[in-house]
Amino acid sequence: MNGERIYDLSVQRSKKSITLNLKAEQDKKALMELVKKADILVENYKPGTMDRMGLGYSILSKINPKLIYCAISGFGATGPYRERGALDMVIQGMSGLMSLTGEPEGRPVRCGTSAGDVFSGLYGFGAIVTALYDREKTGKGEFIDIAMLDSTFSCLENAVINTCVSGKIPTSWKYPSYKCTVWNIPNL
């Protein structure tokens, strides 16, 4: 595998990339050159990090007014937790997702996949595509703020409304057992 992590092979496949040290002036300049021609920039630092490096939306949008800048963070650019970092497991716990996973009457359990990361990426994708469509009409780029907590919470579907209506906090539940027949279907 030539030193590549299996994770990178799964999520970075077919992508071309470079590594930049955004604290080095030479690499900042390289990023600014890339931004001149870019359609989209996606970053996932704590809010304000890119601004402190002189690479926030207010600066980069002057270099390229058509730039769509998507910032994904744990808690979004506003609100009381904006300064906090977050990992997928933290987001799963804070959103309530972990309380819906695992055995009934058992402790909350992390999902088997990085659901908070995936949900945030999907919301980011939807927002970026919408911004691209808007840019075709207006000629202007825009700043997109995606919070992992908001994205994950919104995917709890009926657990949220059930809590609001009934006042009961949802828990994991055991699926009834069903018999399953496996069919051996030949290749057609």
PDB file of C-alpha atoms in Angstrom:
ATOM      1  CA  MET A   1       0.000   0.000   0.000  1.00  0.00           C
ATOM      2  CA  ASN A   2       3.063   2.237  -0.236  1.00  0.00           C
ATOM      3  CA  GLY A   3       2.616   3.775   3.218  1.00  0.00           C
ATOM      4  CA  GLU A   4      -1.018   4.783   2.734  1.00  0.00           C
ATOM      5  CA  ARG A   5      -3.519   4.250   5.523  1.00  0.00           C
ATOM      6  CA  ILE A   6      -6.436   1.951   4.728  1.00  0.00           C
ATOM      7  CA  TYR A   7      -8.800   4.735   5.854  1.00  0.00           C
ATOM      8  CA  ASP A   8      -7.281   7.110   3.290  1.00  0.00           C
ATOM      9  CA  LEU A   9      -7.616   4.474   0.577  1.00  0.00           C
ATOM     10  CA  SER A  10     -11.337   4.298   1.309  1.00  0.00           C
ATOM     11  CA  VAL A  11     -12.189   8.005   1.585  1.00  0.00           C
ATOM     12  CA  GLN A  12      -9.456   9.673  -0.463  1.00  0.00           C
ATOM     13  CA  ARG A  13      -9.460   7.367  -3.475  1.00  0.00           C
ATOM     14  CA  SER A  14      -9.095   8.990  -6.884  1.00  0.00           C
ATOM     15  CA  LYS A  15      -8.298  12.388  -5.365  1.00  0.00           C
ATOM     16  CA  LYS A  16      -5.293  14.505  -6.138  1.00  0.00           C
ATOM     17  CA  SER A  17      -3.928  16.435  -3.205  1.00  0.00           C
ATOM     18  CA  ILE A  18      -1.092  18.498  -1.845  1.00  0.00           C
ATOM     19  CA  THR A  19      -0.136  19.284   1.725  1.00  0.00           C
ATOM     20  CA  LEU A  20       0.290  22.890   2.820  1.00  0.00           C
ATOM     21  CA  ASN A  21       1.545  24.223   6.140  1.00  0.00           C
ATOM     22  CA  LEU A  22      -0.747  27.224   6.488  1.00  0.00           C
ATOM     23  CA  LYS A  23       1.538  28.737   9.134  1.00  0.00           C
ATOM     24  CA  ALA A  24       4.323  29.072   6.539  1.00  0.00           C
ATOM     25  CA  GLU A  25       4.098  32.231   4.397  1.00  0.00           C
ATOM     26  CA  GLN A  26       5.156  30.390   1.237  1.00  0.00           C
ATOM     27  CA  ASP A  27       2.354  27.857   1.665  1.00  0.00           C
ATOM     28  CA  LYS A  28      -0.198  30.600   2.465  1.00  0.00           C
ATOM     29  CA  LYS A  29       0.736  32.238  -0.822  1.00  0.00           C
ATOM     30  CA  ALA A  30       0.331  28.895  -2.599  1.00  0.00           C
ATOM     31  CA  LEU A  31      -3.170  28.541  -1.132  1.00  0.00           C
ATOM     32  CA  MET A  32      -4.094  32.052  -2.241  1.00  0.00           C
ATOM     33  CA  GLU A  33      -2.937  31.224  -5.772  1.00  0.00           C
ATOM     34  CA  LEU A  34      -5.108  28.102  -5.743  1.00  0.00           C
ATOM     35  CA  VAL A  35      -8.073  30.098  -4.427  1.00  0.00           C
ATOM     36  CA  LYS A  36      -7.879  32.464  -7.409  1.00  0.00           C
ATOM     37  CA  LYS A  37      -8.994  29.589  -9.650  1.00  0.00           C
ATOM     38  CA  ALA A  38     -11.002  27.521  -7.161  1.00  0.00           C
ATOM     39  CA  ASP A  39     -14.742  27.036  -7.102  1.00  0.00           C
ATOM     40  CA  ILE A  40     -14.936  25.626  -3.572  1.00  0.00           C
ATOM     41  CA  LEU A  41     -12.846  25.583  -0.408  1.00  0.00           C
ATOM     42  CA  VAL A  42     -13.792  23.245   2.444  1.00  0.00           C
ATOM     43  CA  GLU A  43     -12.126  23.496   5.847  1.00  0.00           C
ATOM     44  CA  ASN A  44     -12.823  21.874   9.193  1.00  0.00           C
ATOM     45  CA  TYR A  45     -10.972  23.908  11.799  1.00  0.00           C
ATOM     46  CA  LYS A  46     -12.457  25.467  14.902  1.00  0.00           C
ATOM     47  CA  PRO A  47     -14.208  28.715  13.921  1.00  0.00           C
ATOM     48  CA  GLY A  48     -11.792  31.623  13.684  1.00  0.00           C
ATOM     49  CA  THR A  49      -8.698  29.516  12.950  1.00  0.00           C
ATOM     50  CA  MET A  50      -8.536  30.451   9.263  1.00  0.00           C
ATOM     51  CA  ASP A  51      -9.258  34.109  10.139  1.00  0.00           C
ATOM     52  CA  ARG A  52      -6.312  34.163  12.566  1.00  0.00           C
ATOM     53  CA  MET A  53      -4.058  32.852   9.786  1.00  0.00           C
ATOM     54  CA  GLY A  54      -5.310  35.547   7.407  1.00  0.00           C
ATOM     55  CA  LEU A  55      -7.153  32.957   5.315  1.00  0.00           C
ATOM     56  CA  GLY A  56     -10.775  33.419   6.356  1.00  0.00           C
ATOM     57  CA  TYR A  57     -13.681  33.966   4.019  1.00  0.00           C
ATOM     58  CA  SER A  58     -13.466  37.756   4.286  1.00  0.00           C
ATOM     59  CA  ILE A  59      -9.910  37.651   2.866  1.00  0.00           C
ATOM     60  CA  LEU A  60     -10.268  34.809   0.367  1.00  0.00           C
ATOM     61  CA  SER A  61     -13.522  36.152  -1.073  1.00  0.00           C
ATOM     62  CA  LYS A  62     -11.649  39.327  -2.043  1.00  0.00           C
ATOM     63  CA  ILE A  63      -9.184  37.192  -3.986  1.00  0.00           C
ATOM     64  CA  ASN A  64     -12.034  35.265  -5.614  1.00  0.00           C
ATOM     65  CA  PRO A  65     -15.535  36.752  -5.184  1.00  0.00           C
ATOM     66  CA  LYS A  66     -17.057  33.593  -6.711  1.00  0.00           C
ATOM     67  CA  LEU A  67     -15.509  31.335  -4.055  1.00  0.00           C
ATOM     68  CA  ILE A  68     -17.835  29.051  -2.141  1.00  0.00           C
ATOM     69  CA  TYR A  69     -16.261  28.628   1.287  1.00  0.00           C
ATOM     70  CA  CYS A  70     -17.613  25.780   3.429  1.00  0.00           C
ATOM     71  CA  ALA A  71     -16.502  25.672   7.068  1.00  0.00           C
ATOM     72  CA  ILE A  72     -17.383  22.486   8.947  1.00  0.00           C
ATOM     73  CA  SER A  73     -16.859  22.493  12.711  1.00  0.00           C
ATOM     74  CA  GLY A  74     -18.205  20.725  15.740  1.00  0.00           C
ATOM     75  CA  PHE A  75     -20.584  23.443  16.892  1.00  0.00           C
ATOM     76  CA  GLY A  76     -20.684  26.047  14.117  1.00  0.00           C
ATOM     77  CA  ALA A  77     -19.381  29.595  13.865  1.00  0.00           C
ATOM     78  CA  THR A  78     -21.832  31.047  16.404  1.00  0.00           C
ATOM     79  CA  GLY A  79     -23.180  29.986  19.755  1.00  0.00           C
ATOM     80  CA  PRO A  80     -21.746  29.160  23.163  1.00  0.00           C
ATOM     81  CA  TYR A  81     -19.658  26.135  22.089  1.00  0.00           C
ATOM     82  CA  ARG A  82     -18.105  27.667  18.958  1.00  0.00           C
ATOM     83  CA  GLU A  83     -14.609  27.659  20.524  1.00  0.00           C
ATOM     84  CA  ARG A  84     -14.706  23.962  21.342  1.00  0.00           C
ATOM     85  CA  GLY A  85     -13.192  21.298  19.175  1.00  0.00           C
ATOM     86  CA  ALA A  86     -15.172  18.154  18.545  1.00  0.00           C
ATOM     87  CA  LEU A  87     -14.673  14.591  17.454  1.00  0.00           C
ATOM     88  CA  ASP A  88     -17.334  12.354  15.983  1.00  0.00           C
ATOM     89  CA  MET A  89     -17.806  10.466  19.257  1.00  0.00           C
ATOM     90  CA  VAL A  90     -18.421  13.702  21.187  1.00  0.00           C
ATOM     91  CA  ILE A  91     -21.007  14.775  18.620  1.00  0.00           C
ATOM     92  CA  GLN A  92     -22.735  11.388  18.708  1.00  0.00           C
ATOM     93  CA  GLY A  93     -23.035  11.691  22.485  1.00  0.00           C
ATOM     94  CA  MET A  94     -24.152  15.328  22.633  1.00  0.00           C
ATOM     95  CA  SER A  95     -26.699  14.923  19.836  1.00  0.00           C
ATOM     96  CA  GLY A  96     -28.390  11.986  21.546  1.00  0.00           C
ATOM     97  CA  LEU A  97     -27.492   9.518  18.799  1.00  0.00           C
ATOM     98  CA  MET A  98     -25.541   7.299  21.214  1.00  0.00           C
ATOM     99  CA  SER A  99     -28.580   6.958  23.468  1.00  0.00           C
ATOM    100  CA  LEU A 100     -30.447   5.334  20.577  1.00  0.00           C
ATOM    101  CA  THR A 101     -27.660   2.826  19.893  1.00  0.00           C
ATOM    102  CA  GLY A 102     -26.913  -0.356  21.821  1.00  0.00           C
ATOM    103  CA  GLU A 103     -28.883  -2.710  24.016  1.00  0.00           C
ATOM    104  CA  PRO A 104     -32.096  -1.599  25.730  1.00  0.00           C
ATOM    105  CA  GLU A 105     -31.414  -0.569  29.336  1.00  0.00           C
ATOM    106  CA  GLY A 106     -27.694  -0.570  28.494  1.00  0.00           C
ATOM    107  CA  ARG A 107     -25.181   2.230  28.334  1.00  0.00           C
ATOM    108  CA  PRO A 108     -25.114   4.529  25.289  1.00  0.00           C
ATOM    109  CA  VAL A 109     -22.943   3.140  22.502  1.00  0.00           C
ATOM    110  CA  ARG A 110     -21.143   4.844  19.625  1.00  0.00           C
ATOM    111  CA  CYS A 111     -22.438   3.970  16.156  1.00  0.00           C
ATOM    112  CA  GLY A 112     -20.254   1.599  14.199  1.00  0.00           C
ATOM    113  CA  THR A 113     -19.488   4.347  11.683  1.00  0.00           C
ATOM    114  CA  SER A 114     -18.461   7.986  12.072  1.00  0.00           C
ATOM    115  CA  ALA A 115     -22.042   9.128  11.600  1.00  0.00           C
ATOM    116  CA  GLY A 116     -21.498  12.734  12.744  1.00  0.00           C
ATOM    117  CA  ASP A 117     -18.695  13.170  10.232  1.00  0.00           C
ATOM    118  CA  VAL A 118     -20.737  11.596   7.443  1.00  0.00           C
ATOM    119  CA  PHE A 119     -23.904  13.597   8.186  1.00  0.00           C
ATOM    120  CA  SER A 120     -21.897  16.841   8.267  1.00  0.00           C
ATOM    121  CA  GLY A 121     -20.256  16.008   4.963  1.00  0.00           C
ATOM    122  CA  LEU A 122     -23.607  15.285   3.367  1.00  0.00           C
ATOM    123  CA  TYR A 123     -25.099  18.547   4.654  1.00  0.00           C
ATOM    124  CA  GLY A 124     -21.977  20.340   3.416  1.00  0.00           C
ATOM    125  CA  PHE A 125     -22.392  18.745   0.000  1.00  0.00           C
ATOM    126  CA  GLY A 126     -26.033  19.820  -0.215  1.00  0.00           C
ATOM    127  CA  ALA A 127     -25.192  23.373   0.821  1.00  0.00           C
ATOM    128  CA  ILE A 128     -22.283  23.582  -1.630  1.00  0.00           C
ATOM    129  CA  VAL A 129     -24.386  22.354  -4.552  1.00  0.00           C
ATOM    130  CA  THR A 130     -27.084  24.870  -3.644  1.00  0.00           C
ATOM    131  CA  ALA A 131     -24.478  27.648  -3.462  1.00  0.00           C
ATOM    132  CA  LEU A 132     -23.108  26.642  -6.868  1.00  0.00           C
ATOM    133  CA  TYR A 133     -26.608  26.893  -8.305  1.00  0.00           C
ATOM    134  CA  ASP A 134     -27.100  30.301  -6.682  1.00  0.00           C
ATOM    135  CA  ARG A 135     -23.728  31.457  -7.982  1.00  0.00           C
ATOM    136  CA  GLU A 136     -24.834  30.654 -11.532  1.00  0.00           C
ATOM    137  CA  LYS A 137     -27.647  33.185 -11.070  1.00  0.00           C
ATOM    138  CA  THR A 138     -25.860  35.856  -9.025  1.00  0.00           C
ATOM    139  CA  GLY A 139     -22.185  35.447  -9.927  1.00  0.00           C
ATOM    140  CA  LYS A 140     -21.336  35.581  -6.211  1.00  0.00           C
ATOM    141  CA  GLY A 141     -19.795  33.020  -3.888  1.00  0.00           C
ATOM    142  CA  GLU A 142     -20.793  32.583  -0.289  1.00  0.00           C
ATOM    143  CA  PHE A 143     -19.802  31.372   3.171  1.00  0.00           C
ATOM    144  CA  ILE A 144     -21.372  28.142   4.426  1.00  0.00           C
ATOM    145  CA  ASP A 145     -21.317  27.232   8.120  1.00  0.00           C
ATOM    146  CA  ILE A 146     -21.945  23.549   8.902  1.00  0.00           C
ATOM    147  CA  ALA A 147     -22.083  22.359  12.510  1.00  0.00           C
ATOM    148  CA  MET A 148     -21.552  18.655  13.143  1.00  0.00           C
ATOM    149  CA  LEU A 149     -23.890  18.793  16.162  1.00  0.00           C
ATOM    150  CA  ASP A 150     -26.728  20.379  14.145  1.00  0.00           C
ATOM    151  CA  SER A 151     -26.249  17.924  11.277  1.00  0.00           C
ATOM    152  CA  THR A 152     -26.271  14.869  13.518  1.00  0.00           C
ATOM    153  CA  PHE A 153     -29.175  16.060  15.671  1.00  0.00           C
ATOM    154  CA  SER A 154     -31.279  16.661  12.562  1.00  0.00           C
ATOM    155  CA  CYS A 155     -30.760  13.033  11.515  1.00  0.00           C
ATOM    156  CA  LEU A 156     -32.389  11.666  14.672  1.00  0.00           C
ATOM    157  CA  GLU A 157     -35.674  11.923  12.759  1.00  0.00           C
ATOM    158  CA  ASN A 158     -38.699  10.885  14.809  1.00  0.00           C
ATOM    159  CA  ALA A 159     -36.758  10.558  18.097  1.00  0.00           C
ATOM    160  CA  VAL A 160     -36.732  14.356  18.364  1.00  0.00           C
ATOM    161  CA  ILE A 161     -40.433  14.924  17.689  1.00  0.00           C
ATOM    162  CA  ASN A 162     -41.381  11.979  19.906  1.00  0.00           C
ATOM    163  CA  THR A 163     -39.455  13.608  22.753  1.00  0.00           C
ATOM    164  CA  CYS A 164     -41.084  16.980  22.117  1.00  0.00           C
ATOM    165  CA  VAL A 165     -44.593  15.517  22.008  1.00  0.00           C
ATOM    166  CA  SER A 166     -44.371  12.875  24.750  1.00  0.00           C
ATOM    167  CA  GLY A 167     -41.684  14.374  26.983  1.00  0.00           C
ATOM    168  CA  LYS A 168     -40.035  10.948  27.167  1.00  0.00           C
ATOM    169  CA  ILE A 169     -36.361  10.643  26.346  1.00  0.00           C
ATOM    170  CA  PRO A 170     -35.916   7.973  23.660  1.00  0.00           C
ATOM    171  CA  THR A 171     -33.712   4.962  24.276  1.00  0.00           C
ATOM    172  CA  SER A 172     -32.424   2.131  22.179  1.00  0.00           C
ATOM    173  CA  TRP A 173     -34.850  -0.692  21.584  1.00  0.00           C
ATOM    174  CA  LYS A 174     -34.609  -4.291  20.672  1.00  0.00           C
ATOM    175  CA  TYR A 175     -35.813  -5.329  17.259  1.00  0.00           C
ATOM    176  CA  PRO A 176     -38.181  -8.310  17.235  1.00  0.00           C
ATOM    177  CA  SER A 177     -36.538 -11.405  15.879  1.00  0.00           C
ATOM    178  CA  TYR A 178     -37.703 -12.555  12.489  1.00  0.00           C
ATOM    179  CA  LYS A 179     -36.930 -15.662  10.551  1.00  0.00           C
ATOM    180  CA  CYS A 180     -35.008 -14.940   7.406  1.00  0.00           C
ATOM    181  CA  THR A 181     -34.820 -16.977   4.241  1.00  0.00           C
ATOM    182  CA  VAL A 182     -31.748 -16.583   2.083  1.00  0.00           C
ATOM    183  CA  TRP A 183     -32.275 -17.119  -1.610  1.00  0.00           C
ATOM    184  CA  ASN A 184     -29.496 -18.294  -3.820  1.00  0.00           C
ATOM    185  CA  ILE A 185     -30.115 -16.410  -7.039  1.00  0.00           C
ATOM    186  CA  PRO A 186     -27.811 -17.383  -9.915  1.00  0.00           C
ATOM    187  CA  ASN A 187     -26.036 -14.666 -11.874  1.00  0.00           C
ATOM    188  CA  LEU A 188     -28.097 -13.625 -14.846  1.00  0.00           C
TER     189      LEU A 188
END
